[in-house]
Amino acid sequence: MADYLDSLKFVSPSGEAIDRSPAAVFRQKCRNGSFTGITSGHCLSFVQANVVILPYQHAYDFLLFCQRNPKPCPLLEVMDTGSYEASILAPGSDLRSDVPLYRIVREGRNEEERTDIRDLWTGDMVCFLLGCSFAFEGALLEAGLGVRHIEEGKNVPMYITNIPCRPAGVFSGNLVVSMRPYPEAMVPEVKAITARFPKVHGAPVHSGDPAAIGIRDLGTVDFGDSVEVKPGEVPVFWACGVTPLVALRNAKLPLAITHSPGHMFVTDGLNSELAI
Amino acid sequence: MADYLDSLKFVSPSGEAIDRSPAAVFRQKCRNGSFTGITSGHCLSFVQANVVILPYQHAYDFLLFCQRNPKPCPLLEVMDTGSYEASILAPGSDLRSDVPLYRIVREGRNEEERTDIRDLWTGDMVCFLLGCSFAFEGALLEAGLGVRHIEEGKNVPMYITNIPCRPAGVFSGNLVVSMRPYPEAMVPEVKAITARFPKVHGAPVHSGDPAAIGIRDLGTVDFGDSVEVKPGEVPVFWACGVTPLVALRNAKLPLAITHSPGHMFVTDGLNSELAI
């Protein structure tokens, strides 16, 4: 029984008691407005999630889009309609206030950013939490494999590829990838480490020639910042959680709410618990 | 690009051309009514799937039930509403006729079994294909680990546990498990092999004392047949694809259609392609 329930509850497989209070304390700071920044570097051991909040009317299409495109859209938790507590990953949380900064998207346009959405909340809304690559970056660093954008103090470089996602209802768009460069000899190890994290995009989708996936110039990012690719290094590309946000933009819904990029929802789950 | 598209298309990772025609030929026999039997032992290399067909009205709840209970309900493909072709796993298929035997469930009762559902089909129906443990049984046999119910020429023993699934809307119920006995020393290897198949239930949910998961007597099965557990062997339990069928029964929908147990839908995917 333990194995099954543990996999649902994100309890350590060894059954040891884990102090999850730092994540709850951090969410409290977001809730009361004393933290509104980028979450990179905060609560390092804890799973940080992409957030999408939609009216129920579009929830089936979005859930199906995630099912059909699991590499860019790894679902961690979907709440009951009208519920704003992530009862599995963050008991006691309030998704209307516990994200440091929200983005309000209307008709596909980023209308505003704000720290609280309580006045926009209606009982027909559905909250989705999706995995984010922060989790496997920790594993790469622990293995002594540098992560270039962290070394350079930047956001990860992201590109829209020419690879179409499988559409679902109103949601469609091309795959977005993040890029981290590595010496060619290290690529197999990089692949093996990240393959252990299927809930946070898993193994790379491509390595080598950017043109093969429709990227003309690594220096020209679609999101984030460009980083140096040194001689002897090859670019390695992972499916990216910005993919569903692009599909959301393309759908031009009257209202959708997401986290503001980099301002993730911090859960009680540990990154180490995501590994298989 | 290859990695990502291949993972969606169930094309061999090596990119080699695979002759998938035996599966299509087999489906043709189901379609014209010349095969109506149990699919165990047929098209051995190919992925066989559990089938659930529901009106769109209940599709969101069912999709969410599967998302929340991925071990017993590993989704392989969800078709567009009104589509009866499994365009990813079995291009050219017709889910209204290509299952050897269907079960018609009304108000939670098994009303009838039949070989064709074309006259019941309506444009608001959604087809779900879910993984089945046949795939990992092949891997166990290849590793020289016997599978008792196959040795005894029986159906696998299945039990309803005391472990509740996470409910979703109208769907709820306890986890159903299948059981295969192994000598205690072999259990770690059995776990490692089946863990490579998360799309077909993956690693066991429990091994050892049946009472720990609410099973009083291994000789009294809830589905399938009981098998011998020899001295020195421990029962090993896997999440089972009958779980969603029990949840479906509990929901008492006006109409739901599934495969008849053991009469699976044969896809073009290879079992070897399901391994991670």
CSV table of C-alpha atoms in Angstrom, one decimal, chain A:
chain,number,residue,atom,x,y,z
A,1,MET,CA,0.0,0.0,0.0
A,2,ALA,CA,2.8,2.3,0.9
A,3,ASP,CA,4.2,2.5,-2.6
A,4,TYR,CA,0.9,3.5,-4.2
A,5,LEU,CA,-0.1,6.1,-1.6
A,6,ASP,CA,3.3,7.5,-1.4
A,7,SER,CA,3.4,8.1,-5.1
A,8,LEU,CA,0.2,10.1,-4.8
A,9,LYS,CA,1.2,12.0,-1.6
A,10,PHE,CA,4.7,12.8,-2.6
A,11,VAL,CA,5.9,11.3,0.7
A,12,SER,CA,9.5,10.1,0.8
A,13,PRO,CA,9.7,6.5,-0.5
A,14,SER,CA,11.7,5.6,2.6
A,15,GLY,CA,8.7,6.8,4.7
A,16,GLU,CA,10.9,9.2,6.7
A,17,ALA,CA,9.3,12.3,8.1
A,18,ILE,CA,10.2,15.3,6.1
A,19,ASP,CA,10.0,18.9,7.3
A,20,ARG,CA,7.9,20.6,4.7
A,21,SER,CA,7.3,23.8,6.7
A,22,PRO,CA,9.8,25.9,4.7
A,23,ALA,CA,7.6,25.7,1.7
A,24,ALA,CA,4.5,26.6,3.7
A,25,VAL,CA,6.3,29.5,5.3
A,26,PHE,CA,7.4,30.7,1.8
A,27,ARG,CA,3.8,30.5,0.5
A,28,GLN,CA,2.6,32.5,3.5
A,29,LYS,CA,5.0,35.3,2.5
A,30,CYS,CA,3.6,35.3,-1.0
A,31,ARG,CA,0.1,35.3,0.4
A,32,ASN,CA,0.7,38.4,2.6
A,33,GLY,CA,2.5,40.2,-0.2
A,34,SER,CA,5.9,40.2,1.4
A,35,PHE,CA,7.4,38.1,-1.4
A,36,THR,CA,6.6,39.0,-5.0
A,37,GLY,CA,9.9,38.1,-6.8
A,38,ILE,CA,11.4,35.4,-8.9
A,39,THR,CA,11.4,32.0,-7.1
A,40,SER,CA,14.7,30.7,-8.5
A,41,GLY,CA,17.0,30.1,-5.6
A,42,HIS,CA,14.2,30.0,-3.0
A,43,CYS,CA,13.1,26.8,-1.3
A,44,LEU,CA,15.7,24.9,-3.3
A,45,SER,CA,14.7,21.4,-2.4
A,46,PHE,CA,11.0,21.9,-3.1
A,47,VAL,CA,9.1,21.3,-6.3
A,48,GLN,CA,8.2,24.5,-8.0
A,49,ALA,CA,5.2,24.4,-10.4
A,50,ASN,CA,3.9,26.2,-13.4
A,51,VAL,CA,0.3,27.4,-12.8
A,52,VAL,CA,-2.6,27.6,-15.2
A,53,ILE,CA,-6.1,28.6,-14.1
A,54,LEU,CA,-9.0,28.3,-16.5
A,55,PRO,CA,-12.8,28.3,-16.5
A,56,TYR,CA,-14.3,24.8,-16.4
A,57,GLN,CA,-15.6,25.3,-19.9
A,58,HIS,CA,-12.1,25.0,-21.3
A,59,ALA,CA,-10.7,22.6,-18.7
A,60,TYR,CA,-11.4,19.4,-20.7
A,61,ASP,CA,-9.5,20.7,-23.8
A,62,PHE,CA,-6.6,21.8,-21.6
A,63,LEU,CA,-6.4,18.5,-19.7
A,64,LEU,CA,-6.5,16.7,-23.0
A,65,PHE,CA,-3.8,18.9,-24.5
A,66,CYS,CA,-1.6,18.0,-21.5
A,67,GLN,CA,-2.4,14.3,-21.9
A,68,ARG,CA,-1.4,14.4,-25.5
A,69,ASN,CA,1.8,16.4,-24.9
A,70,PRO,CA,3.2,15.1,-21.7
A,71,LYS,CA,6.8,16.1,-22.3
A,72,PRO,CA,6.1,19.9,-22.4
A,73,CYS,CA,3.0,19.6,-20.1
A,74,PRO,CA,3.7,17.2,-17.2
A,75,LEU,CA,0.7,17.5,-14.9
A,76,LEU,CA,1.5,17.4,-11.3
A,77,GLU,CA,-1.9,18.1,-9.9
A,78,VAL,CA,-5.4,19.2,-11.1
A,79,MET,CA,-7.7,20.6,-8.5
A,80,ASP,CA,-11.4,20.0,-8.3
A,81,THR,CA,-13.5,22.6,-10.1
A,82,GLY,CA,-13.9,25.7,-7.8
A,83,SER,CA,-11.1,24.5,-5.4
A,84,TYR,CA,-8.1,26.7,-4.9
A,85,GLU,CA,-6.2,24.4,-2.5
A,86,ALA,CA,-3.5,22.0,-3.9
A,87,SER,CA,-4.6,19.3,-1.5
A,88,ILE,CA,-2.0,16.8,-2.7
A,89,LEU,CA,1.1,18.9,-3.3
A,90,ALA,CA,0.5,21.8,-0.9
A,91,PRO,CA,-2.2,21.2,1.8
A,92,GLY,CA,-3.5,24.4,3.2
A,93,SER,CA,-2.4,26.4,0.2
A,94,ASP,CA,-4.5,29.1,-1.6
A,95,LEU,CA,-3.9,29.3,-5.3
A,96,ARG,CA,-5.6,32.7,-5.4
A,97,SER,CA,-2.8,34.3,-3.4
A,98,ASP,CA,0.2,31.9,-2.9
A,99,VAL,CA,1.9,32.6,-6.3
A,100,PRO,CA,4.3,35.5,-6.0
A,101,LEU,CA,3.1,37.1,-9.2
A,102,TYR,CA,0.2,36.3,-11.5
A,103,ARG,CA,-0.3,37.1,-15.2
A,104,ILE,CA,-3.8,37.8,-16.4
A,105,VAL,CA,-4.4,36.8,-20.0
A,106,ARG,CA,-7.5,38.1,-21.8
A,107,GLU,CA,-8.2,37.2,-25.5
A,108,GLY,CA,-4.6,35.9,-25.7
A,109,ARG,CA,-3.0,39.2,-24.6
A,110,ASN,CA,-1.0,39.6,-21.3
A,111,GLU,CA,-3.3,42.2,-19.7
A,112,GLU,CA,-1.6,42.7,-16.4
A,113,GLU,CA,0.5,41.2,-13.6
A,114,ARG,CA,-0.6,41.2,-10.0
A,115,THR,CA,0.1,39.5,-6.7
A,116,ASP,CA,-3.4,38.3,-5.9
A,117,ILE,CA,-6.4,37.1,-7.9
A,118,ARG,CA,-9.1,36.8,-5.2
A,119,ASP,CA,-11.3,39.4,-6.9
A,120,LEU,CA,-11.1,37.5,-10.2
A,121,TRP,CA,-11.8,34.1,-8.7
A,122,THR,CA,-15.1,32.4,-9.6
A,123,GLY,CA,-16.5,29.0,-8.5
A,124,ASP,CA,-16.2,27.5,-12.0
A,125,MET,CA,-12.4,27.8,-12.2
A,126,VAL,CA,-10.0,24.9,-12.4
A,127,CYS,CA,-6.3,25.1,-11.3
A,128,PHE,CA,-3.6,23.1,-13.0
A,129,LEU,CA,0.0,22.6,-11.6
A,130,LEU,CA,2.6,21.5,-14.1
A,131,GLY,CA,6.2,20.4,-13.6
A,132,CYS,CA,9.1,22.8,-14.1
A,133,SER,CA,12.7,22.0,-15.0
A,134,PHE,CA,14.1,23.6,-11.9
A,135,ALA,CA,13.9,20.1,-10.4
A,136,PHE,CA,16.4,18.4,-12.8
A,137,GLU,CA,18.7,21.4,-12.8
A,138,GLY,CA,19.5,20.6,-9.2
A,139,ALA,CA,20.3,17.0,-10.1
A,140,LEU,CA,22.6,18.2,-12.9
A,141,LEU,CA,24.5,20.5,-10.5
A,142,GLU,CA,24.8,17.8,-7.9
A,143,ALA,CA,26.4,15.6,-10.6
A,144,GLY,CA,28.9,18.3,-11.2
A,145,LEU,CA,27.4,19.3,-14.6
A,146,GLY,CA,27.2,23.0,-14.8
A,147,VAL,CA,24.0,24.8,-15.9
A,148,ARG,CA,25.1,27.7,-18.1
A,149,HIS,CA,22.3,30.2,-17.4
A,150,ILE,CA,22.7,29.7,-13.7
A,151,GLU,CA,26.5,30.3,-14.1
A,152,GLU,CA,25.7,33.5,-16.0
A,153,GLY,CA,23.0,34.6,-13.6
A,154,LYS,CA,20.4,34.6,-16.3
A,155,ASN,CA,17.0,33.1,-17.1
A,156,VAL,CA,17.2,29.9,-19.3
A,157,PRO,CA,17.1,30.5,-23.0
A,158,MET,CA,13.8,29.3,-24.6
A,159,TYR,CA,12.9,28.9,-28.3
A,160,ILE,CA,9.7,28.2,-30.2
A,161,THR,CA,10.5,25.2,-32.5
A,162,ASN,CA,8.9,24.1,-35.7
A,163,ILE,CA,7.5,20.9,-34.0
A,164,PRO,CA,3.7,21.1,-33.7
A,165,CYS,CA,2.1,19.9,-30.5
A,166,ARG,CA,-0.8,17.5,-30.8
A,167,PRO,CA,-3.8,19.9,-30.7
A,168,ALA,CA,-6.8,19.4,-28.4
A,169,GLY,CA,-9.9,21.4,-28.9
A,170,VAL,CA,-9.1,25.1,-28.8
A,171,PHE,CA,-5.5,24.5,-27.7
A,172,SER,CA,-2.7,24.2,-30.3
A,173,GLY,CA,0.8,25.5,-30.9
A,174,ASN,CA,4.4,24.5,-31.5
A,175,LEU,CA,6.7,22.9,-28.9
A,176,VAL,CA,8.8,25.4,-26.9
A,177,VAL,CA,12.2,24.2,-25.7
A,178,SER,CA,14.7,25.3,-23.2
A,179,MET,CA,18.4,25.0,-24.0
A,180,ARG,CA,21.5,24.2,-22.0
A,181,PRO,CA,24.9,23.7,-23.7
A,182,TYR,CA,27.3,20.8,-22.8
A,183,PRO,CA,30.5,19.4,-24.2
A,184,GLU,CA,29.6,16.6,-26.6
A,185,ALA,CA,31.1,13.9,-24.4
A,186,MET,CA,28.9,14.9,-21.4
A,187,VAL,CA,25.6,14.7,-23.4
A,188,PRO,CA,24.9,11.0,-22.6
A,189,GLU,CA,25.2,11.6,-18.9
A,190,VAL,CA,23.1,14.8,-19.1
A,191,LYS,CA,20.4,12.7,-20.9
A,192,ALA,CA,20.5,9.9,-18.4
A,193,ILE,CA,20.2,12.2,-15.4
A,194,THR,CA,17.3,14.2,-16.8
A,195,ALA,CA,15.5,11.1,-18.1
A,196,ARG,CA,14.9,10.2,-14.4
A,197,PHE,CA,12.6,13.2,-14.1
A,198,PRO,CA,9.7,12.6,-16.5
A,199,LYS,CA,7.4,14.8,-14.3
A,200,VAL,CA,9.6,17.8,-15.1
A,201,HIS,CA,10.1,17.3,-18.9
A,202,GLY,CA,12.5,14.3,-18.6
A,203,ALA,CA,15.1,13.5,-21.3
A,204,PRO,CA,16.0,16.1,-23.9
A,205,VAL,CA,14.0,16.2,-27.1
A,206,HIS,CA,17.0,17.1,-29.2
A,207,SER,CA,20.7,17.8,-29.1
A,208,GLY,CA,22.9,19.3,-31.8
A,209,ASP,CA,21.9,21.3,-34.9
A,210,PRO,CA,19.3,23.9,-33.8
A,211,ALA,CA,18.1,24.2,-37.4
A,212,ALA,CA,16.8,20.6,-37.2
A,213,ILE,CA,14.0,21.8,-34.9
A,214,GLY,CA,13.5,25.2,-36.6
A,215,ILE,CA,15.7,27.4,-34.5
A,216,ARG,CA,17.7,29.7,-36.8
A,217,ASP,CA,19.9,31.5,-34.3
A,218,LEU,CA,20.7,30.5,-30.8
A,219,GLY,CA,21.4,34.2,-30.0
A,220,THR,CA,17.8,35.1,-30.7
A,221,VAL,CA,15.6,33.7,-28.0
A,222,ASP,CA,11.8,33.7,-27.9
A,223,PHE,CA,11.7,33.8,-24.1
A,224,GLY,CA,14.4,34.2,-21.4
A,225,ASP,CA,18.0,35.1,-22.1
A,226,SER,CA,20.6,33.9,-24.5
A,227,VAL,CA,23.7,32.2,-23.1
A,228,GLU,CA,27.2,31.4,-24.4
A,229,VAL,CA,27.8,28.2,-26.2
A,230,LYS,CA,31.5,27.5,-26.0
A,231,PRO,CA,33.7,25.8,-28.6
A,232,GLY,CA,33.2,22.0,-28.4
A,233,GLU,CA,29.8,22.3,-26.8
A,234,VAL,CA,26.5,21.2,-28.3
A,235,PRO,CA,23.2,22.8,-27.5
A,236,VAL,CA,20.8,20.3,-25.7
A,237,PHE,CA,17.1,21.0,-25.9
A,238,TRP,CA,14.3,20.1,-23.4
A,239,ALA,CA,10.6,20.4,-23.7
A,240,CYS,CA,9.6,23.5,-21.8
A,241,GLY,CA,6.6,24.4,-19.6
A,242,VAL,CA,6.2,27.6,-21.6
A,243,THR,CA,4.6,25.4,-24.3
A,244,PRO,CA,1.2,25.3,-22.6
A,245,LEU,CA,1.3,29.1,-22.0
A,246,VAL,CA,1.8,29.6,-25.8
A,247,ALA,CA,-1.1,27.2,-26.5
A,248,LEU,CA,-3.1,29.2,-24.0
A,249,ARG,CA,-2.2,32.5,-25.7
A,250,ASN,CA,-3.2,31.0,-29.1
A,251,ALA,CA,-6.6,29.9,-27.8
A,252,LYS,CA,-7.5,33.5,-27.1
A,253,LEU,CA,-9.8,32.7,-24.2
A,254,PRO,CA,-11.8,35.5,-22.6
A,255,LEU,CA,-9.8,34.9,-19.4
A,256,ALA,CA,-6.9,32.7,-18.3
A,257,ILE,CA,-4.6,33.2,-15.3
A,258,THR,CA,-1.0,31.9,-15.0
A,259,HIS,CA,2.0,32.6,-12.9
A,260,SER,CA,4.3,35.3,-14.3
A,261,PRO,CA,7.3,33.5,-15.8
A,262,GLY,CA,9.9,32.7,-13.2
A,263,HIS,CA,7.4,33.4,-10.3
A,264,MET,CA,6.5,29.8,-9.6
A,265,PHE,CA,4.2,28.2,-7.1
A,266,VAL,CA,6.3,26.5,-4.4
A,267,THR,CA,4.8,23.1,-3.3
A,268,ASP,CA,5.5,20.8,-0.4
A,269,GLY,CA,6.9,18.1,-2.8
A,270,LEU,CA,10.7,17.5,-2.9
A,271,ASN,CA,12.5,17.5,-6.1
A,272,SER,CA,14.2,14.3,-5.1
A,273,GLU,CA,10.7,12.7,-4.9
A,274,LEU,CA,10.1,13.4,-8.5
A,275,ALA,CA,12.9,11.2,-9.7
A,276,ILE,CA,12.2,7.7,-10.9
